[in-house]
Coordinates of C-alpha atoms in Angstrom, one line a residue:
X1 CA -2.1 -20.4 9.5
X2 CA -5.4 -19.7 11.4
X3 CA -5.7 -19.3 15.1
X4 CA -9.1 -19.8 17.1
X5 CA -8.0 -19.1 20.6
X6 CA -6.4 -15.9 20.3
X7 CA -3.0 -16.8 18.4
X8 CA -2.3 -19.1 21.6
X9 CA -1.7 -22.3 18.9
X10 CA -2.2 -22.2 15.3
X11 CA -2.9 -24.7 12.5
X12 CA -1.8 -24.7 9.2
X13 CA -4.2 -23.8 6.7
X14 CA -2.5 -24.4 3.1
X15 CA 0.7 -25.8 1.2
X16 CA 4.1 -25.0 2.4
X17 CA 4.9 -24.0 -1.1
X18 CA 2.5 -20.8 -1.2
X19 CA 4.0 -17.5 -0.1
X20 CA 1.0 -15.8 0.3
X21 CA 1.1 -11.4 0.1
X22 CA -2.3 -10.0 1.5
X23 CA -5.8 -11.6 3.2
X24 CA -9.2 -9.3 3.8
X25 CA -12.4 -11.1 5.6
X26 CA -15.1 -9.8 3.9
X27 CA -17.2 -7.1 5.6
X28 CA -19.8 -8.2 8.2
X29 CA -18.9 -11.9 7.5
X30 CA -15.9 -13.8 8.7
X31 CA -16.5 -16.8 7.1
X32 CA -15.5 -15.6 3.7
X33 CA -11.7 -14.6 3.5
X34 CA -9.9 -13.5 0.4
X35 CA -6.1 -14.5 -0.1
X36 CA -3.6 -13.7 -2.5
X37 CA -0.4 -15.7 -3.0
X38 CA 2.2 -17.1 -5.4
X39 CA 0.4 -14.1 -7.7
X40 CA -3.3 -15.9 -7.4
X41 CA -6.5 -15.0 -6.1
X42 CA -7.9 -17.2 -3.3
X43 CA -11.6 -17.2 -1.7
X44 CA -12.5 -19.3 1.8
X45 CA -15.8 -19.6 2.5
X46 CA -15.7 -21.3 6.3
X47 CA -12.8 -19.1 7.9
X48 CA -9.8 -20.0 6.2
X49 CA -10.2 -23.7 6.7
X50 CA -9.9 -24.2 2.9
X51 CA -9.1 -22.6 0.0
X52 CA -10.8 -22.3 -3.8
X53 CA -8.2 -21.2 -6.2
X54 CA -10.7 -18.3 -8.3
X55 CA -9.7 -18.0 -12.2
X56 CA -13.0 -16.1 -13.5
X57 CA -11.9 -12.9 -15.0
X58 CA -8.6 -12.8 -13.2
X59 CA -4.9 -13.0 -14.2
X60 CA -1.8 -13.7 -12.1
X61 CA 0.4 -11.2 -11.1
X62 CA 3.8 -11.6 -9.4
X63 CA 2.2 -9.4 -6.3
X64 CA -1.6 -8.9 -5.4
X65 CA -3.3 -6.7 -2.8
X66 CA -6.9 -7.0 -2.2
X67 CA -9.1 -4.1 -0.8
X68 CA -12.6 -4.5 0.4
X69 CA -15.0 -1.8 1.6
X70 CA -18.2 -2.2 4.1
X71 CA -20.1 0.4 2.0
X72 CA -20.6 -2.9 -0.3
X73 CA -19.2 -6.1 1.1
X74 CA -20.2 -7.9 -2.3
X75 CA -17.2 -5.6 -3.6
X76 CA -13.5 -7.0 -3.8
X77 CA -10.7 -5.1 -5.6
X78 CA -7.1 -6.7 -6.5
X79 CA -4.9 -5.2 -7.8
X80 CA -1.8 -7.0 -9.9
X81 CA 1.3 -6.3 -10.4
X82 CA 4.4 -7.2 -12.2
X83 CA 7.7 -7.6 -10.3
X84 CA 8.2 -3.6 -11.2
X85 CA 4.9 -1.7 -12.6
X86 CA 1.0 -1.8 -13.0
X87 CA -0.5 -4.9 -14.9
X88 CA -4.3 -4.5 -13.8
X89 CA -6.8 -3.7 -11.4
X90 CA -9.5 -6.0 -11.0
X91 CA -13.1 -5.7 -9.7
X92 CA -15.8 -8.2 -8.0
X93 CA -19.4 -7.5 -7.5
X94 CA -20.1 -11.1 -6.4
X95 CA -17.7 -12.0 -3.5
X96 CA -14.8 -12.7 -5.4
X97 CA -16.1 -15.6 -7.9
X98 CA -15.7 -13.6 -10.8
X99 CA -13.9 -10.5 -11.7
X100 CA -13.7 -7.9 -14.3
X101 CA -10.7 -5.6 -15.2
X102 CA -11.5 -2.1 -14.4
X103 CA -8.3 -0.7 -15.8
X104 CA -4.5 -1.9 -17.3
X105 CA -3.0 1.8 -17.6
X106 CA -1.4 3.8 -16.8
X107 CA 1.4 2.4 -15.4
X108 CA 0.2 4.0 -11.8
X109 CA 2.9 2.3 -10.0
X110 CA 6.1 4.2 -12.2
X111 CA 7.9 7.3 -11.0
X112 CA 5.9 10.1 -13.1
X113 CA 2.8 11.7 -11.9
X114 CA 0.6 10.5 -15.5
X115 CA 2.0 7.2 -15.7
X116 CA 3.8 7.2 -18.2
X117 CA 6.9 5.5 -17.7
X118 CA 7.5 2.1 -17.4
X119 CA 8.6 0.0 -14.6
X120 CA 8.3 0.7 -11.0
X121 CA 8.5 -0.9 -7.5
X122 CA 5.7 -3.1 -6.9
X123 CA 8.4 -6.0 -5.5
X124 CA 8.7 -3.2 -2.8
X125 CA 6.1 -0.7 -1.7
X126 CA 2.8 -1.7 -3.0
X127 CA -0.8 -0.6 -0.9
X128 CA -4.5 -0.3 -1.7
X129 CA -7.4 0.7 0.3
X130 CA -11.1 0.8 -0.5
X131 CA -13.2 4.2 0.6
X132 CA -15.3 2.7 3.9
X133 CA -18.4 4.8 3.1
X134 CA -18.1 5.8 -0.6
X135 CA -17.5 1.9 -2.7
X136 CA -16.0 3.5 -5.9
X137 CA -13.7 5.7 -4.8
X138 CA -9.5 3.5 -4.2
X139 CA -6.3 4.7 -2.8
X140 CA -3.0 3.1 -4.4
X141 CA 0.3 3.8 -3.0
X142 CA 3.3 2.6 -5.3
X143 CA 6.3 5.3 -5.5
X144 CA 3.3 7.4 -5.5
X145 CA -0.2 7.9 -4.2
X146 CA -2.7 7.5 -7.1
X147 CA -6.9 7.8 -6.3
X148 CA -10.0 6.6 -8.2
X149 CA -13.2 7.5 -7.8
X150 CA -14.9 5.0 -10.7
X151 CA -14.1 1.6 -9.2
X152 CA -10.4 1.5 -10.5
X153 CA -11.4 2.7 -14.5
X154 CA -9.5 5.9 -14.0
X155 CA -6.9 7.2 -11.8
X156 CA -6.1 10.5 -10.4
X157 CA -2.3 11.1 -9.1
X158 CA -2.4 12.8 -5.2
X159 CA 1.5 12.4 -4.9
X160 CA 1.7 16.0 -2.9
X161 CA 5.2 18.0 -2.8
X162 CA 5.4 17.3 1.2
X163 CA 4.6 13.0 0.7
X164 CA 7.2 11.4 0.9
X165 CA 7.6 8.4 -2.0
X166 CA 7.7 4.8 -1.1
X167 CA 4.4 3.6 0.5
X168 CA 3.8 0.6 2.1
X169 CA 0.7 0.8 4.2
X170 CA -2.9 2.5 4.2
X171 CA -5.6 2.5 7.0
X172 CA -8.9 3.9 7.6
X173 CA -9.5 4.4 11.0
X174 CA -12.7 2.6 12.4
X175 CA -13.3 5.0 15.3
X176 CA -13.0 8.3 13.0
X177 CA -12.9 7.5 9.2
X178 CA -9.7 9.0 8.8
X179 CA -7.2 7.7 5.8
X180 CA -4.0 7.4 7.2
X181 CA -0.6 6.2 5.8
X182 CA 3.0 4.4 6.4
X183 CA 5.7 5.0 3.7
X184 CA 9.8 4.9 4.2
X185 CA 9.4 8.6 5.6
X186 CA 7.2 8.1 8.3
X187 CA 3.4 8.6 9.1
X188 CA 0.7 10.4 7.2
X189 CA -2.7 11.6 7.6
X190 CA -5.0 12.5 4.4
X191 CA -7.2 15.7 5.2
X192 CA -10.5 16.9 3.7
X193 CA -9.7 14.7 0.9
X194 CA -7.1 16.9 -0.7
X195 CA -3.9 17.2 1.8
X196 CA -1.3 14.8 3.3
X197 CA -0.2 16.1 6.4
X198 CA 3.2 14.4 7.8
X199 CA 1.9 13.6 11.9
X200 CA 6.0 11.3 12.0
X201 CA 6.9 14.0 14.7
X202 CA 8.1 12.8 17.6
X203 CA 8.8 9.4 16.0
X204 CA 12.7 8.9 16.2
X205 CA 13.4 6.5 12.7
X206 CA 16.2 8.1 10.9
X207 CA 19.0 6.0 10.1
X208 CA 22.2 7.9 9.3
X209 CA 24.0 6.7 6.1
X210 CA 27.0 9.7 6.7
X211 CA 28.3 12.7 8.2
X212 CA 29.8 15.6 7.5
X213 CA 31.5 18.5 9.4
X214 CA 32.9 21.5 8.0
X215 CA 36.6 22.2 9.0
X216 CA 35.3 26.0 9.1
X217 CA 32.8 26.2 11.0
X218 CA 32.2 24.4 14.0
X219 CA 29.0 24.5 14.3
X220 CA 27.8 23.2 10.4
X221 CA 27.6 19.1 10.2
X222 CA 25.1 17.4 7.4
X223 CA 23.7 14.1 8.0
X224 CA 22.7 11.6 5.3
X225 CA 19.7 9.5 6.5
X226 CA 18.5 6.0 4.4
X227 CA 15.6 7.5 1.9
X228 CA 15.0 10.8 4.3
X229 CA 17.4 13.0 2.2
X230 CA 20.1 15.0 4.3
X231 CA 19.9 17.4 6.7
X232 CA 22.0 20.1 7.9
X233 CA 22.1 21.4 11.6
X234 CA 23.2 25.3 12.4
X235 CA 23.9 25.5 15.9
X236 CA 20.8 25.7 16.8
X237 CA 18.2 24.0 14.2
X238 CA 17.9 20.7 11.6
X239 CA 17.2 21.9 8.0
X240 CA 16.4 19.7 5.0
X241 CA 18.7 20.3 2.1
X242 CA 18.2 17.3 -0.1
X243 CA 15.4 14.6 -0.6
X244 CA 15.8 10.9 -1.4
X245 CA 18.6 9.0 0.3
X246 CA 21.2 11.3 1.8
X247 CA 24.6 11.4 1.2

């Protein structure tokens, strides 16, 4: 659907039969929008009003994100995916008419740190950013967080021990160039390129799947919360004693 008055009344834009996943208006000009749905690629070139189905270079995955970057508006990345891992990440230098693949391995959306396990979550948690000043360099959040700094040909894994897994959303800030990110354990903020650094506090989210109370002490109850492990409280204080979901 596409709105010109503010999302006050709406028109419908394409067939009812396309379930579409992710759109990105390409930098500095909003007549050119990228779409992907039903696992295509799809390029507007007057604001949404129609649609060119793009086949040069590109294959159909079951999800697609796209990520475009102002430090080279010609850019456009999608990435592909099967209903569980990797299948390819995809490069444009022209605008989305054509595409390249820039990689099909490893399997960056799996569980392990090098890739090399199959399947994965893409149905799920699926994300991907382009750098806004430096036009090589991607962030892809699956399970884990995965970074490239060669346009998608190679991939780095910046999965920290305090990240939590499952990630679903990433942002640069327009006002300060700061990466930040939304995953099934809260907020994140990505420092000096090398740190995640968990800002959730003071965000109440946790939803309790049990609890426990010791019959000796009185003052000893765990809590099991949906994919933010469990937690033990003292008396006084809340301590994390197992990751993943809580039990």
């Amino acid at each position: 659907f596409r709105s010109t008055d503010g999302a006050v009344t709406w028109s419908q834009e394409s067939m009812n039969t396309m379930n579409y996943k992710a759109i990105e208006f390409k930098p500095g000009d909003s007549e050119v929008v990228y779409a992907t749905g039903n696992g295509r690629f799809f390029k507007s070139e007057n604001n949404g009003q129609s649609w060119q189905y793009i086949t040069d270079g590109i294959i159909q995955g079951n999800r697609m994100v796209i990520a475009v970057t102002p430090a080279n508006p010609e850019l456009v990345y999608v990435l592909s995916a099967n209903t569980y891992e990797f299948r390819s990440l995809y490069r444009s230098t022209d605008s989305g008419d054509s595409f390249e693949e820039m990689s099909d391995s490893p399997n960056i959306l799996s569980w392990s740190a090098d890739g090399s396990q199959s399947g994965g979550q893409a149905w799920y948690d699926l994300c991907m950013v382009a750098d806004p000043e430096i036009e090589d360099r991607l962030y892809v959040g699956g399970i884990r967080m995965k970074q490239s700094d060669d346009g998608g040909a190679t991939w780095s894994d910046i999965q920290t021990n305090f990240l939590h897994v499952d990630h679903h959303w990433l942002e640069f800030s327009p006002h300060t160039g700061e990466l930040f990110l939304a995953n099934d354990g809260g907020m994140y903020k990505y420092e000096n390129n090398s740190e995640w650094v968990d800002i959730t506090d003071g965000i109440v989210t946790s939803q309790i799947y049990k609890l426990g109370q010791s019959p000796h002490n009185p003052n000893k109850t765990l809590c099991g919360f949906q994919d933010n492990g469990t937690s033990q409280f003292t008396g006084s204080v809340w301590q994390r004693v197992g990751g993943g979901d809580g039990f």
